[in-house]
Coordinates of C-alpha atoms in Angstrom, one line a residue:
X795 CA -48.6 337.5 77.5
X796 CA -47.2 338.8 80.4
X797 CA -50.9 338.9 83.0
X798 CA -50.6 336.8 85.5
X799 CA -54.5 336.3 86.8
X800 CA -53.5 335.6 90.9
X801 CA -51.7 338.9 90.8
X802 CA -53.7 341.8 93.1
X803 CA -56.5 344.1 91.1
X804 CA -58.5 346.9 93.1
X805 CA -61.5 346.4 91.8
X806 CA -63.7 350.0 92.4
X807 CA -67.4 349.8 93.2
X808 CA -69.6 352.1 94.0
X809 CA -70.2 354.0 97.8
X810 CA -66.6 354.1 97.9
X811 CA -66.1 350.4 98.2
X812 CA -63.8 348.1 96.5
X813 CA -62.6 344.5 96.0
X814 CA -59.0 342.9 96.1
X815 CA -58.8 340.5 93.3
X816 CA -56.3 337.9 92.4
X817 CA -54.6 336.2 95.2
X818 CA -58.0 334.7 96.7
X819 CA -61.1 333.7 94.9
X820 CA -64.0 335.2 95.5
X821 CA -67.4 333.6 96.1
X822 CA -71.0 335.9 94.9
X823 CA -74.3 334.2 96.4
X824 CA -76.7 334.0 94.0
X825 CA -80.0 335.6 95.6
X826 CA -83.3 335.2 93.1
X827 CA -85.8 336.8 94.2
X828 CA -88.1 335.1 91.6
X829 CA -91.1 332.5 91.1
X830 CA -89.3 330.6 88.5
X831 CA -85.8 330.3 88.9
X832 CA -84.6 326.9 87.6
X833 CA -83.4 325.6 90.6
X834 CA -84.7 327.4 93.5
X835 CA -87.9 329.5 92.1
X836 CA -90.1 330.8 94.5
X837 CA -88.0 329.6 98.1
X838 CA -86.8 333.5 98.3
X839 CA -89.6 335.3 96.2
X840 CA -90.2 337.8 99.4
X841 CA -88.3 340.4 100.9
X842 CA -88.1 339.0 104.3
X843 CA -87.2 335.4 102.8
X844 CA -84.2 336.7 100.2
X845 CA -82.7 339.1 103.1
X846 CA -82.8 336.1 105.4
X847 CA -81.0 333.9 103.0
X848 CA -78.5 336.7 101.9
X849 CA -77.3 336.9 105.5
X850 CA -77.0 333.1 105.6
X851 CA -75.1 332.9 102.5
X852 CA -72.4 335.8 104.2
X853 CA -71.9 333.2 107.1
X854 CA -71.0 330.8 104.2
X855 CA -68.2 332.5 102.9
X856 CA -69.9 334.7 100.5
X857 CA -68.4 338.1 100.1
X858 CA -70.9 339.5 97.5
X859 CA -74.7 338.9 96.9
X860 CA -76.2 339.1 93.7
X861 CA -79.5 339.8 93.5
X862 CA -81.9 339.4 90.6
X863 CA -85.5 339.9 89.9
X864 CA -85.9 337.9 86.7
X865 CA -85.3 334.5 85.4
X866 CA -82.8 334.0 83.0
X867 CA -83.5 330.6 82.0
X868 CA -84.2 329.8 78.7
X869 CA -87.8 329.3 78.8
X870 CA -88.5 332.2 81.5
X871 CA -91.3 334.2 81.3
X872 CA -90.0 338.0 80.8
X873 CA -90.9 340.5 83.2
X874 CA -92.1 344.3 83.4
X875 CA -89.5 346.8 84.9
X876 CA -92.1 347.9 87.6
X877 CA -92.2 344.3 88.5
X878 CA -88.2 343.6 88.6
X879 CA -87.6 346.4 90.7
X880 CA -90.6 345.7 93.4
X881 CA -89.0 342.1 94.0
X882 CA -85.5 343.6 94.2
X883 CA -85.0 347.3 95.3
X884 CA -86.4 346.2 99.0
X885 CA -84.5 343.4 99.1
X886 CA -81.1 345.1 98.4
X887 CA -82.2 348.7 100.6
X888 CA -82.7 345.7 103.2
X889 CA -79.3 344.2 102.6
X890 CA -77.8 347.7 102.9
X891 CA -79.3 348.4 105.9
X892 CA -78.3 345.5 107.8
X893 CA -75.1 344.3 106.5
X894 CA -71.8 345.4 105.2
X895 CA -72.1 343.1 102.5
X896 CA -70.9 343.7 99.0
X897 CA -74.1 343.7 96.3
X898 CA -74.3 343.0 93.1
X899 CA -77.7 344.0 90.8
X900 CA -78.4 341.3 88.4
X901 CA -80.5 343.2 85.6
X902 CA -80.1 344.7 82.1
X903 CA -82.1 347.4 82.1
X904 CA -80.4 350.7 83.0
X905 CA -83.2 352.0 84.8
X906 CA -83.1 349.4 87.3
X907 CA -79.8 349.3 87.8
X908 CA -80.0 352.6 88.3
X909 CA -82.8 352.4 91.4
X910 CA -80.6 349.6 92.4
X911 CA -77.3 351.7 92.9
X912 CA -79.2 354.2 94.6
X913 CA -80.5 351.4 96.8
X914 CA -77.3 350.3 97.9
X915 CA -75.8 348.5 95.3
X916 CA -72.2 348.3 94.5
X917 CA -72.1 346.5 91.2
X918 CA -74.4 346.1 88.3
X919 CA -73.9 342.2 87.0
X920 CA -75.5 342.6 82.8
X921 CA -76.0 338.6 81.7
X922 CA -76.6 341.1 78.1
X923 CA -73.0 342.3 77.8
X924 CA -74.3 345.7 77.8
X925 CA -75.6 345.1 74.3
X926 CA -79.8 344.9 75.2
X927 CA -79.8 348.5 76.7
X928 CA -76.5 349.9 76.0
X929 CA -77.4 352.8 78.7
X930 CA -76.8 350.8 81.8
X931 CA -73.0 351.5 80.8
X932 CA -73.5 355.1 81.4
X933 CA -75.8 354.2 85.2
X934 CA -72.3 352.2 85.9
X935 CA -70.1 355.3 84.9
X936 CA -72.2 357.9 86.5
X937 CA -72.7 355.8 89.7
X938 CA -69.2 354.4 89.8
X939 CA -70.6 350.9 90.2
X940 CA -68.7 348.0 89.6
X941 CA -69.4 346.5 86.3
X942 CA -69.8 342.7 85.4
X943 CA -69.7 341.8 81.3
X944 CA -71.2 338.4 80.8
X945 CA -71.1 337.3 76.9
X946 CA -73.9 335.5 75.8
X947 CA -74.8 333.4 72.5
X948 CA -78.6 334.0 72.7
X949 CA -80.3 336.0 69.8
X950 CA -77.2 335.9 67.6
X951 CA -74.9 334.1 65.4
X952 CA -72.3 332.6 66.8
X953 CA -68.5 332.4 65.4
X954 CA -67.6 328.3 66.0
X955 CA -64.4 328.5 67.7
X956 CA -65.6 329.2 71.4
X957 CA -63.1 331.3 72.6
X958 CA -62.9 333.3 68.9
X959 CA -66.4 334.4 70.1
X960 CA -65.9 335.3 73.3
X961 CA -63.6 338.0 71.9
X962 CA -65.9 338.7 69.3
X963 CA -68.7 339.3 71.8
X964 CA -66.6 341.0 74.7
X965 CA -64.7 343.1 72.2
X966 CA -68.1 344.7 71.7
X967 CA -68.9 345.1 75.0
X968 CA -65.6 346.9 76.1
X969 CA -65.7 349.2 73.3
X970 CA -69.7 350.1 74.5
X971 CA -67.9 350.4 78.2
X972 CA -65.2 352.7 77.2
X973 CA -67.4 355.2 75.1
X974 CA -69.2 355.7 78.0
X975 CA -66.2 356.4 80.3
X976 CA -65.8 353.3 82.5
X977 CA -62.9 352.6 83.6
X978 CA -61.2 349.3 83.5
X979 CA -60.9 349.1 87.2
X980 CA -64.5 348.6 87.3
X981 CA -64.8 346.0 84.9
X982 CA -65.1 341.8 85.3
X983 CA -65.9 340.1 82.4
X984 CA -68.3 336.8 82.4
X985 CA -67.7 334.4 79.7
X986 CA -71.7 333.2 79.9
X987 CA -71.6 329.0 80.8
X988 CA -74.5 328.0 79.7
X989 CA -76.1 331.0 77.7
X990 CA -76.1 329.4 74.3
X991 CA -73.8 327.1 74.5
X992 CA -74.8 323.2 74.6
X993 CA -72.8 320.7 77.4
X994 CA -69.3 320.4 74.4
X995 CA -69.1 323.7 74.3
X996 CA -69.2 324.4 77.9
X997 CA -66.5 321.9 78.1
X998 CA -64.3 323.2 75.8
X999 CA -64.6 326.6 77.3
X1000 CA -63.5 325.4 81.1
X1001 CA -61.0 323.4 79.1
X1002 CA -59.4 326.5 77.2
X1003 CA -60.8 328.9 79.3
X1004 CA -56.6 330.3 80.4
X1005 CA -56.9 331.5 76.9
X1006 CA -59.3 334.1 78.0
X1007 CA -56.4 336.3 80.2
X1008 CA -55.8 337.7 77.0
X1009 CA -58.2 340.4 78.1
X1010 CA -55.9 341.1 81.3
X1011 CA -59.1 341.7 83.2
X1012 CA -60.7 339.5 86.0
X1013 CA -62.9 336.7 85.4
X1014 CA -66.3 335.8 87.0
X1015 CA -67.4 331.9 86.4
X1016 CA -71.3 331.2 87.0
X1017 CA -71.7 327.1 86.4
X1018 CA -73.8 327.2 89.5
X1019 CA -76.4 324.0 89.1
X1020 CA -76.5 324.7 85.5
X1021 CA -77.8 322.3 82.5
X1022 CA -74.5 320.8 81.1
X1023 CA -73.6 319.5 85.1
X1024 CA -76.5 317.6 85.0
X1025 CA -76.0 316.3 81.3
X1026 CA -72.2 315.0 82.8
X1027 CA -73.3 313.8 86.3
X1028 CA -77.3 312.9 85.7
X1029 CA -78.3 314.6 88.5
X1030 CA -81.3 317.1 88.6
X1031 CA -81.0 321.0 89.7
X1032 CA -81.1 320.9 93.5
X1033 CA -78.5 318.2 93.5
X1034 CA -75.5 319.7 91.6
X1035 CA -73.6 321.6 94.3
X1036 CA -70.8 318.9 94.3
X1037 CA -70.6 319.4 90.4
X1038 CA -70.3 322.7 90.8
X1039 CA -67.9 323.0 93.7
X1040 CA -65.7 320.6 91.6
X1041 CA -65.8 323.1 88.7
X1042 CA -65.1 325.6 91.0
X1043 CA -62.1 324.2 92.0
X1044 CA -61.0 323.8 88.5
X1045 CA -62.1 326.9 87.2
X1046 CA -60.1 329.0 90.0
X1047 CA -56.8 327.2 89.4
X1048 CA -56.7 328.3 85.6
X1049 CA -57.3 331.5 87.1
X1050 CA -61.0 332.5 87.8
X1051 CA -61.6 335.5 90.2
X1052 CA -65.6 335.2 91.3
X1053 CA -67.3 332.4 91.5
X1054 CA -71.5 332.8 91.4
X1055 CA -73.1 330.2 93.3
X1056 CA -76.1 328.8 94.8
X1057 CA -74.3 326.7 97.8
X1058 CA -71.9 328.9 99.2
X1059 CA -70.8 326.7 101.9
X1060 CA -69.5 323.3 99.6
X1061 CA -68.0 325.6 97.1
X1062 CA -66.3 327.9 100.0
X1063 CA -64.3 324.5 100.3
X1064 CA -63.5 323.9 97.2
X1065 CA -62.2 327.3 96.8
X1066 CA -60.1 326.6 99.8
X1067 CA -58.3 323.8 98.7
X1068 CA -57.4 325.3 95.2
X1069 CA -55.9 328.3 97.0
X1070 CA -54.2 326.5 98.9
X1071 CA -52.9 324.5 96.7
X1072 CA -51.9 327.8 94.1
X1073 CA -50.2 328.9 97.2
X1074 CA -48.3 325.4 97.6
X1075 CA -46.9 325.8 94.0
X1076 CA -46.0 329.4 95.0
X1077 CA -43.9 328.4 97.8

């Protein structure tokens, strides 16, 4: 395999934007704009409080915010499509508005990510792999949006070799993606920590998880404060930033692109001294 993940790719987004990938990891806020998020539900459930914290998030060291409008915890209570968008269409316009920021619309449904595009959004992030409502592949081809495939385990049966199912899954996805005309310029794939897979699993996954270039597209890593950090380190929600700065760190030096956080500013660091070190070995 000749990819080589810290080479440059010019990623396309919609509104004419675009993303250099590769050489420098990139960090994507995570902005819920939910009651029941599992580690911050309800702090930025209002327009005014999400915007606020989007814009602190950009002084971070955040070059995209993703903004969602429904839990995807385990246990979360679904959510109407009226109701998604009324927490998240203001809050992006809003984001739009006021800042050059790049933004990312966390959602499955087509018709939202839709609204969202129109909005201001640059990329649609689907935690579904395209495979709940196969038509928010054609929103992303008709809008030009940027295009995140996350693989997931849920509803399903899963192949046991972790990485045999990612390709299994993403195969899927890709092939839904290229019917409707999306180039792979737009695409990031997401190989799902945490959706379905218990704390081993998640392990083996960071441990193999070079094995996933075989794609020869950018990654995007979300471990952000989830479950299996606290199963390693104890610690509850709120206090596993320095868990998820270290995977961070280790995730971007087996070649990780985007990294989806709730605390930009710790893993900003983090992503600073792997850099610097892939740019030591480079020298």
């Amino acid at each position: 395999m000749n990819y080589n993940p810290f080479q440059n790719f010019h990623w396309t987004l919609a509104h004419g934007r675009s993303l250099e990938l590769g050489p420098r990891g990139v960090l994507m806020a995570i902005i819920n704009v939910t009651p029941d998020s599992f580690s911050d539900g309800g702090r930025f459930s209002d327009t005014e409080a999400a915007v606020a914290q989007g814009k602190r998030c950009l002084s971070d060291g955040a070059l995209i915010l993703d903004v969602g409008g429904e839990s995807t915890r385990p246990d979360a209570a679904p959510v109407s499509a009226d109701e998604e968008q009324s927490r998240i269409l203001p809050v992006i316009a809003a984001l739009a508005r006021e800042t050059d920021a790049l933004i990312s619309v966390d959602t499955y449904r087509a018709e939202t990510a839709r609204f969202a595009v129109e909005a201001g959004a640059h990329i649609v992030n689907d935690v579904h792999g395209l495979q709940r409502e196969p038509d928010i592949a054609h929103v992303a081809a008709q809008t030009g949006a940027g295009l995140c495939i996350m693989h997931t385990g849920r509803d399903r049966e899963k192949l046991a070799d972790v990485i045999e199912d990612q390709f299994h899954f993403l195969a899927r996805s890709l092939q839904i993606a290229t019917q409707a005309g999306i180039e792979r310029e737009r695409i990031v794939l997401d190989p799902g920590f945490g959706f379905a897979k218990d704390t081993e699993e998640n392990l083996e996954l960071m441990a193999r998880f070079a094995e996933l270039h075989r794609f020869e597209l950018p990654f995007l890593v979300g471990t952000s404060r989830k479950r299996f950090l606290g199963a390693i380190t104890g610690r509850e929600p709120a206090d596993r930033d320095a868990a998820t700065a270290a995977t961070t760190a280790l995730l971007r030096l087996a070649g990780g692109a985007i990294f989806r956080v709730h605390d930009v500013a710790n893993s900003r660091d983090a992503l600073m001294m792997a850099d610097a070190m892939l740019a030591a070995k480079k020298s």
